[in-house]
């Protein structure tokens, strides 16, 4: 690995442990998948700890972590790399996926279903026993070192039939299901991340649970742990709890007046 | 009003509404008299929307009592000058209430007096109606807990464990915010009554108490009661007193929990409770027991938390109440299990029984409502049957996915012992896997909720639930409908609006030619009040749907990296250029194209109108259709809605709610409002007929969506496999015409017949009726985008 890559590798590594409170055995499962060189799919709603988990695991396994946020313009070229014109020369530049393979890091493709379909062509050979990345334009088949790991994430439930993971893709991965942590754990997480006292954190979690009961009944998704942490931070810096919840939960989750009124009623019930 | 015409009423419509000679309390009117009064012109000055609204009110009133409609119409101009639209609605509704309660003359006086009428000031200006709050509180209720509960109007505040009943209006206070708060508190209370099992009395757990009561009072247990709670009350000499005591104890228990779970709400309750106390009427009787109960209720409303019971020295109602108050305080502070309310009730009763004489009863505390154990038990049993059926279906699905085994033995794993000192949270007590032939099989998502319900209801999964059913024909939960009265007519095949259709006989693998006679029927438009109420109540959802569907309609997407198009994709060009320089073949996909989303969809909705007791045509389902129609209107898709029913092959009925040529407008809304439950369900003929209609429409995508509540069957031989096969064949014929079929069902029985008829993945079961209005448009959206 040249010095350029080495520097980049450093840039993707973390010094201190990212705080993560396990819900069940996900840490062991992930470690075991890593040892067995299996790719992993993290499934779950937004804001419930998937990204924090992968950061924690990357730190624990001491691998650099490269994250790609997928969107519907993302092509395989964006992942693998492309030729750029610099001056009079053309230079090949690795995309994030290729880079991760080269340095033996963990590549995390967040919200993979959003990306274009041609990206699966690239992911499939990496995600099965072959563990190779075909780089068409270089005519290269890059073999992934044993330290490399592919992780993808996926938010089920809110999909249309069009945007779904095909079985041929899904079945290459070990799936870990994420959900909001149970109430006491979530309260501890909220308290730790926002520095708000545990009693207030418990109330926030109660509010969060109430909003999650509204999924599919008017809300696309309930309040994630992240939103509750935001609220906690505002409360901790002196904002009145009802106001804090209004701006972090009520206004964030919906623009519909009637739903806002309902959420407001929930907030004033709890605080 | 005839269907399909413009909604503006003409003079003739107005005159038709009042059959002449019109007898009123002040005289006799002929048509010339009405015209001279200016009846034809009254509405002229109004804006179209106001005119429409007032006209609707007049029609509703006139159909109840013509003179009411007449006076209302004549007063409408003055009223419109004084009241805003909402107040006009309230005025009309309160007028009907007064007419129902007091009769014609008070109602006429009410109209005449208008604002000067003191009742008007109280009732209209300050009342908060159910419709105003239902939308918000329904969401709030869902937030409290996932239970499929819904809110409806009722005479009294109570719940049957599925529906929470709230009063039609609250007008006790000047401040409307207090009305809302009262509605909210009542909703919360009723929720907790279900959640904390106020109606659940584990008979097995109180056997010693029951024996004690039987020994003490020597009353034979009333076995005709359905519910354990009623049976419990019947063990006391005065079951009504026992019930009232239990109600207060339960109220304390619930309020304690509300204080812990929802501190914000609880804080606001103190003020409201005192306000309720100030308005509380005196006890219904002056006897010692009624006074004591009343005294306790008052104390409950008025005391501040922390200040304990008032103990009196001298015997009498105060002392009695004091004892009662002490118990309530203990209940409030402590963490009682479920038999404690029963034990506490028995304890308090023994203090009361020292005072002989009658007990007149208790005025309920508004937000706690009243307990109706028999009603709740009936609902619970109905639900238990369907939960059991659902659970067994999920179980058979689970088993069928495993490799074949000889015998299938299913067990629930033993609960893991809790670590000493640790209290396992309730959710961990639910099994997350089942043992099938000794192997641990994880419980799928769909089953988890069912298990939760079963545990809450019964505490464990009974072994009878674990038997795997394997029949194609499931159970019917529809009770057999009685033969409808006076309907002996048959259709003539020669009549103009009668269609003659074939039917498929699977036994001979051929058609029975010209077997079925089906007639298109008109729907009597009714229930304008329902329409108004529904549109108000679901206004939030309708707005949301509109926005959502407008987005779909307006979706103009720019497609990138196209082989041809009218724009240039700069990213792609740069990449191609670089590739070219590097000596590679550049990509041809360097253009952008604007995709104008030309929706080209034609859909038909077929609604099953057959006479099932839990059938489609009740308020929830009509609301669904209204909302769906709104979505269709926004999308601009070609759509039609038909209802079907019938009785025997010679008398199928097809109800045209909206055909392809009609625009969705208020006439359609009124037809939906007028839908009623009919007879039976012969599905083949309507499917064939509307498929033909769909075929005649030009569209790229053609959909046939059936809203059903059960298997097809009719009064004659159209049942069982024959009916399923004919329906399936009709759908196959539709498919050959390029029509995709889909079924939305609320049939709680097993669904394998649906898979056979519609094919895997082409049907969906909606368990929770309250989800219908939101889900059906969403399903439509997913099918067509």
mmCIF file of C-alpha atoms in Angstrom, chain B residues 18 37 39 42-43 46 50-62 65-80 83 85 87-96 107-108 110-112 114 120:
data_model
loop_
_atom_site.group_PDB
_atom_site.id
_atom_site.type_symbol
_atom_site.label_atom_id
_atom_site.label_comp_id
_atom_site.label_asym_id
_atom_site.label_seq_id
_atom_site.Cartn_x
_atom_site.Cartn_y
_atom_site.Cartn_z
ATOM 1 C CA UNK B 18 -92.528 20.343 1.001
ATOM 2 C CA UNK B 37 -93.521 33.612 1.129
ATOM 3 C CA UNK B 39 -89.527 30.284 -0.619
ATOM 4 C CA UNK B 42 -84.412 32.486 -0.165
ATOM 5 C CA UNK B 43 -81.272 30.779 -1.292
ATOM 6 C CA UNK B 46 -75.924 32.912 -0.978
ATOM 7 C CA UNK B 50 -73.098 28.264 1.374
ATOM 8 C CA UNK B 51 -76.154 27.589 -0.711
ATOM 9 C CA UNK B 52 -75.137 23.977 -1.016
ATOM 10 C CA UNK B 53 -74.571 23.658 2.692
ATOM 11 C CA UNK B 54 -77.835 25.256 3.717
ATOM 12 C CA UNK B 55 -79.705 23.232 1.160
ATOM 13 C CA UNK B 56 -78.289 20.050 2.586
ATOM 14 C CA UNK B 57 -79.384 21.051 6.050
ATOM 15 C CA UNK B 58 -82.844 21.926 4.827
ATOM 16 C CA UNK B 59 -83.166 18.552 3.135
ATOM 17 C CA UNK B 60 -82.120 16.698 6.263
ATOM 18 C CA UNK B 61 -84.525 18.668 8.396
ATOM 19 C CA UNK B 62 -87.398 18.459 5.963
ATOM 20 C CA UNK B 65 -90.215 16.974 9.783
ATOM 21 C CA UNK B 66 -91.206 19.249 6.892
ATOM 22 C CA UNK B 67 -92.097 22.206 9.052
ATOM 23 C CA UNK B 68 -88.650 22.183 10.583
ATOM 24 C CA UNK B 69 -87.127 22.389 7.147
ATOM 25 C CA UNK B 70 -89.479 25.145 6.157
ATOM 26 C CA UNK B 71 -88.814 27.356 9.138
ATOM 27 C CA UNK B 72 -85.116 26.714 8.959
ATOM 28 C CA UNK B 73 -85.081 27.723 5.321
ATOM 29 C CA UNK B 74 -86.991 30.898 5.980
ATOM 30 C CA UNK B 75 -84.673 31.820 8.812
ATOM 31 C CA UNK B 76 -81.529 30.907 6.963
ATOM 32 C CA UNK B 77 -80.823 34.319 5.571
ATOM 33 C CA UNK B 78 -80.928 35.919 8.978
ATOM 34 C CA UNK B 79 -78.933 33.069 10.445
ATOM 35 C CA UNK B 80 -76.243 33.286 7.811
ATOM 36 C CA UNK B 83 -73.418 32.824 12.314
ATOM 37 C CA UNK B 85 -70.464 28.234 8.721
ATOM 38 C CA UNK B 87 -71.961 27.689 13.896
ATOM 39 C CA UNK B 88 -74.596 27.118 11.270
ATOM 40 C CA UNK B 89 -73.796 23.425 11.353
ATOM 41 C CA UNK B 90 -73.941 23.375 15.101
ATOM 42 C CA UNK B 91 -77.206 25.267 15.100
ATOM 43 C CA UNK B 92 -78.721 22.705 12.817
ATOM 44 C CA UNK B 93 -77.459 19.760 14.821
ATOM 45 C CA UNK B 94 -78.542 21.190 18.114
ATOM 46 C CA UNK B 95 -81.923 21.924 16.551
ATOM 47 C CA UNK B 96 -82.295 18.253 15.729
ATOM 48 C CA UNK B 107 -87.652 23.193 18.183
ATOM 49 C CA UNK B 108 -89.642 25.853 16.332
ATOM 50 C CA UNK B 110 -85.450 27.536 18.993
ATOM 51 C CA UNK B 111 -85.372 28.487 15.343
ATOM 52 C CA UNK B 112 -87.413 31.590 15.874
ATOM 53 C CA UNK B 114 -82.009 32.368 17.069
ATOM 54 C CA UNK B 120 -78.568 28.683 21.734
#
